[in-house]
PDB file of C-alpha atoms and ligand atoms in Angstrom:
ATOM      1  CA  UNK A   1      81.747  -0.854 -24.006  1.00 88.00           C
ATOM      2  CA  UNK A   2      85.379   0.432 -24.635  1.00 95.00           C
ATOM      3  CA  UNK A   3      86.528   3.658 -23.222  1.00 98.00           C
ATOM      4  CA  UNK A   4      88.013   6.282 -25.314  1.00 98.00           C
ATOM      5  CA  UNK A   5      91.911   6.976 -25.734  1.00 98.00           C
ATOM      6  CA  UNK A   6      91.032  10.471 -24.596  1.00 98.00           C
ATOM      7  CA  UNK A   7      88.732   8.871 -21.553  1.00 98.00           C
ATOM      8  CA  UNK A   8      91.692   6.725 -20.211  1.00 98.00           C
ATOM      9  CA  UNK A   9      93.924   9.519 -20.351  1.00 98.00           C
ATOM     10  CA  UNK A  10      91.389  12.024 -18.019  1.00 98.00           C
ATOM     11  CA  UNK A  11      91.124   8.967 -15.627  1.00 98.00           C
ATOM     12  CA  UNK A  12      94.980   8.794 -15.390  1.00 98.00           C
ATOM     13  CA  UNK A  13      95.389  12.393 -15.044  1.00 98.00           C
ATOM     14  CA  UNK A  14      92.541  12.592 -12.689  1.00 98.00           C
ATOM     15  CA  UNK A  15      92.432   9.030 -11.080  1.00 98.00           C
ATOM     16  CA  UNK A  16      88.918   9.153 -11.626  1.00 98.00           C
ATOM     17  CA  UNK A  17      86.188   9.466 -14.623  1.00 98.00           C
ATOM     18  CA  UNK A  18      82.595  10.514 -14.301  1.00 98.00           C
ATOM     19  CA  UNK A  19      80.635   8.737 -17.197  1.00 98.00           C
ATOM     20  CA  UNK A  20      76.999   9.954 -17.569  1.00 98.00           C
ATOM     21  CA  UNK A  21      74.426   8.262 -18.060  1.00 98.00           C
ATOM     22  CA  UNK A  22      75.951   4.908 -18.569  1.00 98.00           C
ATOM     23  CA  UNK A  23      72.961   2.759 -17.326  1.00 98.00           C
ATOM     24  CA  UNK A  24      68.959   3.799 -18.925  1.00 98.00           C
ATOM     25  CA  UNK A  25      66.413   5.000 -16.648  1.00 98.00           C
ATOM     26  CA  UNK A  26      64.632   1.208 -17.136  1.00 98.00           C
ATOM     27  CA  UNK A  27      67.567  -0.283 -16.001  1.00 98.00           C
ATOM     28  CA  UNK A  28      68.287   1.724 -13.038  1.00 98.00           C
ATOM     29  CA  UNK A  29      64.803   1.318 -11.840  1.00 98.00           C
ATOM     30  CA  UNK A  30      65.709  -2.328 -11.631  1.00 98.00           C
ATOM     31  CA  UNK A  31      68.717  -1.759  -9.846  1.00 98.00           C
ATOM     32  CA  UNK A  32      66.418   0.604  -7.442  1.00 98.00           C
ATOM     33  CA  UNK A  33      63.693  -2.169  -7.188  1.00 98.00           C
ATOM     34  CA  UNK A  34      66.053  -4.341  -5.730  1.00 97.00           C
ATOM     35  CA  UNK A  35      67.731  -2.457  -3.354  1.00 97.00           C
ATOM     36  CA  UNK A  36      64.515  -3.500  -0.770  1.00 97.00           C
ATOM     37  CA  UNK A  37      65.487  -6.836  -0.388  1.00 97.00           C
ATOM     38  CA  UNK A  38      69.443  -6.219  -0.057  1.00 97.00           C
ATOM     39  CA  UNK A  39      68.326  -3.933   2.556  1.00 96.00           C
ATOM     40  CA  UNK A  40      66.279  -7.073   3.861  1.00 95.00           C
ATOM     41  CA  UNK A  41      69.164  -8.715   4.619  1.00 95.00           C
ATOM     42  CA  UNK A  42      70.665  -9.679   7.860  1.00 93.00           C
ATOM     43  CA  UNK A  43      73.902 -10.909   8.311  1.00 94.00           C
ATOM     44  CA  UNK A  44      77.923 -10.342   9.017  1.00 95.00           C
ATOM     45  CA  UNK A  45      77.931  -8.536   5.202  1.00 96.00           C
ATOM     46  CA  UNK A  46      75.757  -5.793   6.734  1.00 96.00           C
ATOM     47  CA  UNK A  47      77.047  -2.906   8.624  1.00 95.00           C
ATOM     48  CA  UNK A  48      74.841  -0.545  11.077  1.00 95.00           C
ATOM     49  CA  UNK A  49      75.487   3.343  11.221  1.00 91.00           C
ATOM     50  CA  UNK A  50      77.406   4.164  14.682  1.00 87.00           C
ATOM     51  CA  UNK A  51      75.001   6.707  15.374  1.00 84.00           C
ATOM     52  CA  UNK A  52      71.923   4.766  14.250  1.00 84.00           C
ATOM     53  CA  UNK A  53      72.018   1.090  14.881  1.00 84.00           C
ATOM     54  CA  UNK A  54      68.500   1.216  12.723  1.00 86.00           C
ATOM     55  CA  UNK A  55      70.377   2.580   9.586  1.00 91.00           C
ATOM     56  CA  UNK A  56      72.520   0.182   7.141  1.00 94.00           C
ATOM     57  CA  UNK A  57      75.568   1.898   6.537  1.00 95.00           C
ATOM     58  CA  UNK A  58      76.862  -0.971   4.450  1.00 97.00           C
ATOM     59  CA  UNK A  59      75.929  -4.119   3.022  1.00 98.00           C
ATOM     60  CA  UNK A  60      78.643  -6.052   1.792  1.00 98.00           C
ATOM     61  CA  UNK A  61      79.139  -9.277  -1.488  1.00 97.00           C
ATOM     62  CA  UNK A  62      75.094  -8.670  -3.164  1.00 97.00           C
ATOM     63  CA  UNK A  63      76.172 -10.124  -6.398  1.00 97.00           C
ATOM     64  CA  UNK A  64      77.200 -13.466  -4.263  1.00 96.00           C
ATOM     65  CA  UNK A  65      73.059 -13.366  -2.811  1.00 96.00           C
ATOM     66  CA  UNK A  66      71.176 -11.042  -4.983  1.00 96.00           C
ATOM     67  CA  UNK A  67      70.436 -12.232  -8.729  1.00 95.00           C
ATOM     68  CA  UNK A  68      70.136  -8.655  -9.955  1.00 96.00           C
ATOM     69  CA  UNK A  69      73.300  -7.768  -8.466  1.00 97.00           C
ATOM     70  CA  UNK A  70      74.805 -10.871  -9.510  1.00 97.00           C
ATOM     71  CA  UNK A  71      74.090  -9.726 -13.110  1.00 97.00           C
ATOM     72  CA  UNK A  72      75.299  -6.059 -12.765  1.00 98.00           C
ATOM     73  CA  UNK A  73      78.617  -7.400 -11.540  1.00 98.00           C
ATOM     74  CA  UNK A  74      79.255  -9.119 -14.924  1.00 97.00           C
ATOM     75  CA  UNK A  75      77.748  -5.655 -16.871  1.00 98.00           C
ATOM     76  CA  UNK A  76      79.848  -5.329 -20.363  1.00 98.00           C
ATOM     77  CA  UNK A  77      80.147  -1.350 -19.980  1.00 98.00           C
ATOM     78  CA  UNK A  78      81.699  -2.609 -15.977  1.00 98.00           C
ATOM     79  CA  UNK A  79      83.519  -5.248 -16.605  1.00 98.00           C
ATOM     80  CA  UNK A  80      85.197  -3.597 -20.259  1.00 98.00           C
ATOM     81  CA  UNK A  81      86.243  -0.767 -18.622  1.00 98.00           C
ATOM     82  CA  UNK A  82      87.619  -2.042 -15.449  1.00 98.00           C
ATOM     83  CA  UNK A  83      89.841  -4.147 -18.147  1.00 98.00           C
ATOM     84  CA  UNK A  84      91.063  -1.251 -19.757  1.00 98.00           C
ATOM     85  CA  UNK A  85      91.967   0.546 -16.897  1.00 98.00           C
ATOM     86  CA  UNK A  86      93.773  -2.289 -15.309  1.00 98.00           C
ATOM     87  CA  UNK A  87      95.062  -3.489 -18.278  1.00 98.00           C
ATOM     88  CA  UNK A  88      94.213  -6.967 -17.644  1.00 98.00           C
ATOM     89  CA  UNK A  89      91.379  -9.597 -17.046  1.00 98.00           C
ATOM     90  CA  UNK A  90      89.577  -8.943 -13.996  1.00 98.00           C
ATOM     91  CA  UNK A  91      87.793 -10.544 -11.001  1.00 97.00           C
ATOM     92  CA  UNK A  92      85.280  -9.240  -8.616  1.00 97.00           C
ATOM     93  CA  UNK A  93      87.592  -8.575  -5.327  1.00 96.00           C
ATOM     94  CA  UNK A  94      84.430  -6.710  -3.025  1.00 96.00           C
ATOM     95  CA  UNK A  95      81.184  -5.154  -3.722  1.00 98.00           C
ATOM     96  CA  UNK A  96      79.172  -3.077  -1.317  1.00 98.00           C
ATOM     97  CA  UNK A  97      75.933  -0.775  -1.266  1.00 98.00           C
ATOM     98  CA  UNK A  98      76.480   2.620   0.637  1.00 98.00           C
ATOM     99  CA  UNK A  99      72.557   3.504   0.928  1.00 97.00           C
ATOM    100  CA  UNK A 100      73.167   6.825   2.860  1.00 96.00           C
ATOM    101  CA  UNK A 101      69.764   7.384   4.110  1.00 94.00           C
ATOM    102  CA  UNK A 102      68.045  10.530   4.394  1.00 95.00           C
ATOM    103  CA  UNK A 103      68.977  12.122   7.944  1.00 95.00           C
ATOM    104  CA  UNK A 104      70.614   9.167   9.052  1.00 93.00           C
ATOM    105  CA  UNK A 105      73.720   7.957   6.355  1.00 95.00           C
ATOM    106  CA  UNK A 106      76.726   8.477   7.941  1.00 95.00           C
ATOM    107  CA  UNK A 107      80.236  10.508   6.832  1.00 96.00           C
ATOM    108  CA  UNK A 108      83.488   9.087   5.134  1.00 97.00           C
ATOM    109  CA  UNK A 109      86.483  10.176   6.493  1.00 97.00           C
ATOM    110  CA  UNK A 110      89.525  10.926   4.063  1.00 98.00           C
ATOM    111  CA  UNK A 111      91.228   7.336   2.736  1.00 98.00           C
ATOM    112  CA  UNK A 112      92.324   5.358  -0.196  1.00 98.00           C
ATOM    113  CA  UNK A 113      90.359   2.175  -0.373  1.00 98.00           C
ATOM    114  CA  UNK A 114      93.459   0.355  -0.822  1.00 98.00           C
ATOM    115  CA  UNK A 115      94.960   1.068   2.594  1.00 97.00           C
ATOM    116  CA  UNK A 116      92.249  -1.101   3.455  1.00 95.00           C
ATOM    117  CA  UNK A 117      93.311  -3.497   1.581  1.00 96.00           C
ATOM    118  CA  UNK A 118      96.442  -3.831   2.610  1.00 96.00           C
ATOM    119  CA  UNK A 119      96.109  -3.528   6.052  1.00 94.00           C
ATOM    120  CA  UNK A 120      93.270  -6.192   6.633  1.00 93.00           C
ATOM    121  CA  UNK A 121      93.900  -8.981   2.746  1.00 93.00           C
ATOM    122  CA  UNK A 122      97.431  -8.016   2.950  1.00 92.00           C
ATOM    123  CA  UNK A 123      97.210  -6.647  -0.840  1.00 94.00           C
ATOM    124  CA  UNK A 124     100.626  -5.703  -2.162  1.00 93.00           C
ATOM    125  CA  UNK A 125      99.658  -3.245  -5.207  1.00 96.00           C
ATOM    126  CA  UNK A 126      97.490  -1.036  -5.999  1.00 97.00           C
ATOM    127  CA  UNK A 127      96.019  -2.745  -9.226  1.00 97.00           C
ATOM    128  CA  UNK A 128      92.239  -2.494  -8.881  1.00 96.00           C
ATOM    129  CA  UNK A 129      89.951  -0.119  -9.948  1.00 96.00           C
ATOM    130  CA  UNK A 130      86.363   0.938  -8.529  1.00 98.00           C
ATOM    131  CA  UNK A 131      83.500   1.446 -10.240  1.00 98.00           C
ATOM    132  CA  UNK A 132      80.495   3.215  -8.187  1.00 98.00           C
ATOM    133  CA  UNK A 133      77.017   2.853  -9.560  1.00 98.00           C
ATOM    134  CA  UNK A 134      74.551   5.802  -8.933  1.00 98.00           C
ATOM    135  CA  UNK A 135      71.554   4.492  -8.354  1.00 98.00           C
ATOM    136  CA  UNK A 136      69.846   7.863  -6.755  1.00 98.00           C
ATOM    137  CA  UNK A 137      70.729  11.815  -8.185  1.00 98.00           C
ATOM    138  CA  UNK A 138      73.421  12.909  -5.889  1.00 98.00           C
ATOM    139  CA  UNK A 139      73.938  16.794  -5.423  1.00 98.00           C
ATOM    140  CA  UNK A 140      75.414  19.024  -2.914  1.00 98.00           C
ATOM    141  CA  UNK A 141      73.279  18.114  -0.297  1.00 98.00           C
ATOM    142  CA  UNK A 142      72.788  14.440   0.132  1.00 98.00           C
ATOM    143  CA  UNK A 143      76.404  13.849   1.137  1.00 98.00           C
ATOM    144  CA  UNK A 144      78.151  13.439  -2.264  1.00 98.00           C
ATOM    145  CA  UNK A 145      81.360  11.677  -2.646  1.00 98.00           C
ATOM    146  CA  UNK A 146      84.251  14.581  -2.778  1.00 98.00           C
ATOM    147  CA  UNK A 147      87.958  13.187  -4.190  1.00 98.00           C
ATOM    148  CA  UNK A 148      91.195  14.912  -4.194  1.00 98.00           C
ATOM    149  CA  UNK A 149      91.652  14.741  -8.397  1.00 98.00           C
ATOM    150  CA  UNK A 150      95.130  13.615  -8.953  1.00 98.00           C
ATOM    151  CA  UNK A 151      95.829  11.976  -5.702  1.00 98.00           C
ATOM    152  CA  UNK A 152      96.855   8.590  -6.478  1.00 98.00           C
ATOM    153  CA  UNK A 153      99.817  10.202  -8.369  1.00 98.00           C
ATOM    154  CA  UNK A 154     101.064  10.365  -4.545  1.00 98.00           C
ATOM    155  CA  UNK A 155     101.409   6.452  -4.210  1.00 98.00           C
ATOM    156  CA  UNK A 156      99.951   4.839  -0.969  1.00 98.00           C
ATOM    157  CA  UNK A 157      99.768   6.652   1.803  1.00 98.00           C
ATOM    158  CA  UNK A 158     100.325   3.856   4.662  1.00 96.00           C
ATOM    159  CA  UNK A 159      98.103   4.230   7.491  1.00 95.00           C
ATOM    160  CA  UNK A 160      98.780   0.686   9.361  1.00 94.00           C
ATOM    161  CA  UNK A 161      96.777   1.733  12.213  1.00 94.00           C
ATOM    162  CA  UNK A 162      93.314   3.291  10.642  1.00 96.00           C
ATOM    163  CA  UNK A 163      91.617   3.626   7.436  1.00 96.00           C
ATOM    164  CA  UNK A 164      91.495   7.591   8.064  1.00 97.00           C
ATOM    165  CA  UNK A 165      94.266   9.579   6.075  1.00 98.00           C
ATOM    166  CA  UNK A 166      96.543  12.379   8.966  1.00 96.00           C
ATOM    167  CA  UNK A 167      94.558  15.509   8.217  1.00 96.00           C
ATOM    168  CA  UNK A 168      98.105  17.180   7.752  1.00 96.00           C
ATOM    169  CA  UNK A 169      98.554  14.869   4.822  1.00 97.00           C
ATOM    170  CA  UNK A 170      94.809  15.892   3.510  1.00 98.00           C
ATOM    171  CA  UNK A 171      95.651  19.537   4.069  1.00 98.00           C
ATOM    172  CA  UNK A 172      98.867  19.319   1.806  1.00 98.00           C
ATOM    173  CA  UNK A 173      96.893  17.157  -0.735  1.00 98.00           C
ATOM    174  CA  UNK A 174      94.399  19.558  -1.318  1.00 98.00           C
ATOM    175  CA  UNK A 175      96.514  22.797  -1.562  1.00 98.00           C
ATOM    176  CA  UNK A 176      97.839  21.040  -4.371  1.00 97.00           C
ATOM    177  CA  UNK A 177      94.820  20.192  -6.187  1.00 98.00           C
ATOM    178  CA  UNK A 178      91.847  20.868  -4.703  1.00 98.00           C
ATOM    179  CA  UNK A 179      88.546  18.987  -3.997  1.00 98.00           C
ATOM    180  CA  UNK A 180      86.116  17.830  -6.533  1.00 98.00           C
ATOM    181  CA  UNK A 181      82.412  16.860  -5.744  1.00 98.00           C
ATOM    182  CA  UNK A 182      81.049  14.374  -7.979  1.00 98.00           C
ATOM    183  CA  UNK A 183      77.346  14.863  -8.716  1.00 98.00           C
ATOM    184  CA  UNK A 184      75.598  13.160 -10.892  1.00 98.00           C
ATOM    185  CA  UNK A 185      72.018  12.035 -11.971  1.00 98.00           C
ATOM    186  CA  UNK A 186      71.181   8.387 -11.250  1.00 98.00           C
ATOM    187  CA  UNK A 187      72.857   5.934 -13.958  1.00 98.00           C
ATOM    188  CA  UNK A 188      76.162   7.456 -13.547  1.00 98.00           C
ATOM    189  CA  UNK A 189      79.413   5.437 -13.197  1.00 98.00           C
ATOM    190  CA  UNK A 190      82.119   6.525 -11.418  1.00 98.00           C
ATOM    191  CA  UNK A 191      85.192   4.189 -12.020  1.00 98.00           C
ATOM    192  CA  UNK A 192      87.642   5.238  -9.905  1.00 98.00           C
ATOM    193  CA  UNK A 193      91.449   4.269  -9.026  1.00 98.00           C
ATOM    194  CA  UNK A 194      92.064   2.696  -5.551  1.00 98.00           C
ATOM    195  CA  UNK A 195      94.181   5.226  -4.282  1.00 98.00           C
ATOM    196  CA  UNK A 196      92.445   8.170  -5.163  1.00 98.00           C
ATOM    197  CA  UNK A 197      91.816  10.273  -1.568  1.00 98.00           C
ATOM    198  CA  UNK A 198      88.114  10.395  -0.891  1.00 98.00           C
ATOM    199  CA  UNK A 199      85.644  11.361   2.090  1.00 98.00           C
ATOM    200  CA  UNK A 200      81.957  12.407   2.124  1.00 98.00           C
ATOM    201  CA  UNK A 201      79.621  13.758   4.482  1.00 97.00           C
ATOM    202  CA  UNK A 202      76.823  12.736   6.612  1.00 97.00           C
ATOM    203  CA  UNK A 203      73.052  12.742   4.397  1.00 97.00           C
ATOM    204  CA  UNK A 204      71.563  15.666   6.187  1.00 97.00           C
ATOM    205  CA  UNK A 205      69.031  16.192   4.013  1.00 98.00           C
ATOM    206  CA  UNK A 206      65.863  14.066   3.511  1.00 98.00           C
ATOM    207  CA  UNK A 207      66.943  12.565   0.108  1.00 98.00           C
ATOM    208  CA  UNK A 208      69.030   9.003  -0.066  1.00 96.00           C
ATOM    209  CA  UNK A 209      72.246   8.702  -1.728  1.00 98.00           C
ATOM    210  CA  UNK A 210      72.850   5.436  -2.800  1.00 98.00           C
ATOM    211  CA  UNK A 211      75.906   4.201  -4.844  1.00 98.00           C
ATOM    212  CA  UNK A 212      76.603   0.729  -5.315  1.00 98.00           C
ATOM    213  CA  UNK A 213      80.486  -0.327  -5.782  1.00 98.00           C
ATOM    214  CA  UNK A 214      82.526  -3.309  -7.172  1.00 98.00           C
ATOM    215  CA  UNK A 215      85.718  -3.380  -6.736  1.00 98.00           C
ATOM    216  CA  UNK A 216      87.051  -5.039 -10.158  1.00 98.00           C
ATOM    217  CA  UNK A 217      91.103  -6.282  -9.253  1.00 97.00           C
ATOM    218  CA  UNK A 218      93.266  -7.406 -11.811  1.00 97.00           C
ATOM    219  CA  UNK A 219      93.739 -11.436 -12.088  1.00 96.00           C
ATOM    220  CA  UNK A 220      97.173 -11.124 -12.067  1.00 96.00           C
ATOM    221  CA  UNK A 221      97.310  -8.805  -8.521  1.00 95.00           C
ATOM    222  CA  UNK A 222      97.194 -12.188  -6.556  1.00 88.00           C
ATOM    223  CA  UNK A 223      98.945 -11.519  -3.251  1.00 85.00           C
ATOM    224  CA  UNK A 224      96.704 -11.606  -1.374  1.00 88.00           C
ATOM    225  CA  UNK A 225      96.334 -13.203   2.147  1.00 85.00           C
ATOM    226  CA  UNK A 226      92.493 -13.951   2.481  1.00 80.00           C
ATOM    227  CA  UNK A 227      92.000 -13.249   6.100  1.00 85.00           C
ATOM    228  CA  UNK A 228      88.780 -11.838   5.932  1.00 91.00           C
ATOM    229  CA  UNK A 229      85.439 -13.374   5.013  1.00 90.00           C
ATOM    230  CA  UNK A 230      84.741 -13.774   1.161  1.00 89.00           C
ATOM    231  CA  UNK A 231      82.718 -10.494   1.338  1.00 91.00           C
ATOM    232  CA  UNK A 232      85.569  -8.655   2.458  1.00 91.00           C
ATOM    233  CA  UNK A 233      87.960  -9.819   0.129  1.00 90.00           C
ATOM    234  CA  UNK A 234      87.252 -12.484  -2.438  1.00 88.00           C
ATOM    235  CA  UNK A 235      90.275 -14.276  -3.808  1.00 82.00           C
ATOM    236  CA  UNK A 236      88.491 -16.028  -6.517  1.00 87.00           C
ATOM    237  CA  UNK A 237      90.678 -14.644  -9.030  1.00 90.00           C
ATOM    238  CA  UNK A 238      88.745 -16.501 -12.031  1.00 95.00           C
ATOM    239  CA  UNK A 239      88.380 -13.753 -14.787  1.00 97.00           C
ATOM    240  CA  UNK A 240      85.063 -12.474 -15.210  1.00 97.00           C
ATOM    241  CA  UNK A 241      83.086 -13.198 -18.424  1.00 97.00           C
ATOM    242  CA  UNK A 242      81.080 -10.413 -19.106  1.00 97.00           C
ATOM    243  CA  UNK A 243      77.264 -10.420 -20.100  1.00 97.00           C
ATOM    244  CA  UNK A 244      75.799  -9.432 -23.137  1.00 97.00           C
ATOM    245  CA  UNK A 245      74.919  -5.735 -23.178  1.00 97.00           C
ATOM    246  CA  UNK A 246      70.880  -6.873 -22.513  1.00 96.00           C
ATOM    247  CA  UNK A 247      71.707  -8.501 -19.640  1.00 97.00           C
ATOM    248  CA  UNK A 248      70.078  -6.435 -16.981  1.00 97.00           C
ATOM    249  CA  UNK A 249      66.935  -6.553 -19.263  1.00 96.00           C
ATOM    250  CA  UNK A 250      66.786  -9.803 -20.790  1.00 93.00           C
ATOM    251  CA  UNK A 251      64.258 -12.644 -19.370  1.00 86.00           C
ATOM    252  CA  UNK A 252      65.515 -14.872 -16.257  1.00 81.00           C
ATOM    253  CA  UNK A 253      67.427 -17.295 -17.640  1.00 82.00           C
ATOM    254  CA  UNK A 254      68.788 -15.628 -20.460  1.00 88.00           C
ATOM    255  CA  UNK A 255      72.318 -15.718 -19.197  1.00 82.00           C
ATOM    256  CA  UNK A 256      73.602 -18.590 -16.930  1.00 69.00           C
TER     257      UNK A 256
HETATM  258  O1  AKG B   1      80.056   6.278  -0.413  1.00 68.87           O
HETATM  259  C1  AKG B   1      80.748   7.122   0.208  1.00 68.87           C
HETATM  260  O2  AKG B   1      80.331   8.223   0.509  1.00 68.87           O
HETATM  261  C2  AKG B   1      82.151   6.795   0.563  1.00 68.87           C
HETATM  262  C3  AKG B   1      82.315   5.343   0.690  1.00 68.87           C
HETATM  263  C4  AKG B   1      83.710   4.909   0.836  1.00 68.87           C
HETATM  264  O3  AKG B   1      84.619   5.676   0.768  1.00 68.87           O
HETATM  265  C5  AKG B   1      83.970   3.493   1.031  1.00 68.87           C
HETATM  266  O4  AKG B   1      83.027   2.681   1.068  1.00 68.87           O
HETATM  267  O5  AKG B   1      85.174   3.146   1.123  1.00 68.87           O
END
């Protein structure tokens, strides 16, 4: 799946671009089936909530455990895309579920996902781009993702000692160009550039909110120092071949 001329050009202006409806209700009800048994999983790739050690907050590297996920990582309308906005071949650098229980899913304080990267894998430039999975409807009340649009037109914001962005920095962001909440129904794709500013709240309400991410980087970003565990930071930098557009439907075994 190629993204239009007029697509690319919103997600440069913006740094990020909603696309509806980009995975069937069939095929998200896969992608829901399995979330069980990533959930099942125990592990250093899974993360508790600080206020809840019986929550997941995150559960890093599926597609390296999980078939399903395995597939969805090398999805044609992910994989195309991520090319065209990093204008290059890419490789899977991280993927993570955020589940975001009911009641119990935890807040995102303001960041760039890239500071992250540079403070922990030492990565040098920004050239990898995010692409969010809905797998639930997210609306104003389950705790939806909120970016500043526009923001990665300010560069990296170095924060060597946190992943949290000064809130004096946020203030000034956002009196520039304001905050937009991205709600979707489940399907939805959010690619998104890794230094757009982003937060969310805690889930108070009773409904889940879960988005699954890859983080797509562009072969040719390769310094990288690989200090963390492959499902922090995998520097694998083979390109990805992507699937056939069946893929998340075809019979096991269809694709290797
Ligand atoms: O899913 C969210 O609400 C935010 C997650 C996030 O910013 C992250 O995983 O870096």
């Amino acid at each position: 799946m190629q993204l239009s001329a007029e697509q690319l050009a919103r997600y440069d202006r913006d740094g990020y671009l909603l696309v509806h409806g980009l995975f069937a209700p069939d095929e998200v009800d896969l992608l829901r089936g399995t979330v069980p048994q990533l959930m099942a999983r125990q592990g250093p790739e899974v993360l508790l909530e600080e206020s809840d050690a019986a929550s997941v907050k995150i559960i890093f590297g599926a597609h390296f455990f999980n078939d399903v996920y395995r597939t969805l990582s090398r999805h044609p309308r992910l994989v195309q895309p991520s090319e065209q906005i990093v204008g290059d071949r890419v490789h899977i650098f991280q993927s993570r579920l955020n589940p975001k229980l009911g009641f119990t899913g935890g807040g995102w304080g303001w960041h760039q996902d890239f500071n992250q990267w540079w403070r922990f894998d030492g990565m040098k430039r920004p050239h990898a781009a995010l692409a969010g999975i809905f797998l639930d409807e997210i609306n104003a009340c389950n705790g939806p993702l909120l970016v500043i649009p526009g923001s990665h037109h300010a560069g990296h914001l170095p924060q060597p000692g946190q992943m949290e962005l000064d809130t004096r920095l946020v203030e000034q962001l956002v009196s520039d160009r304001g905050i937009d909440p991205i709600l979707a129904r489940p399907g939805a794709v959010l690619f998104f550039h890794s230094l757009l500013v982003h937060a969310s709240a805690p889930n108070v309400s009773p409904w889940p909110r879960r988005i699954f991410y890859f983080a797509y980087n562009a072969v040719s970003n390769r310094d990288i120092q690989p200090l963390r565990a492959r499902h922090h930071c995998d520097t694998d930098q083979t390109p990805i071949e992507a699937l056939g557009d069946d893929c998340l439907r075809a019979p096991a075994g269809t694709y290797s």
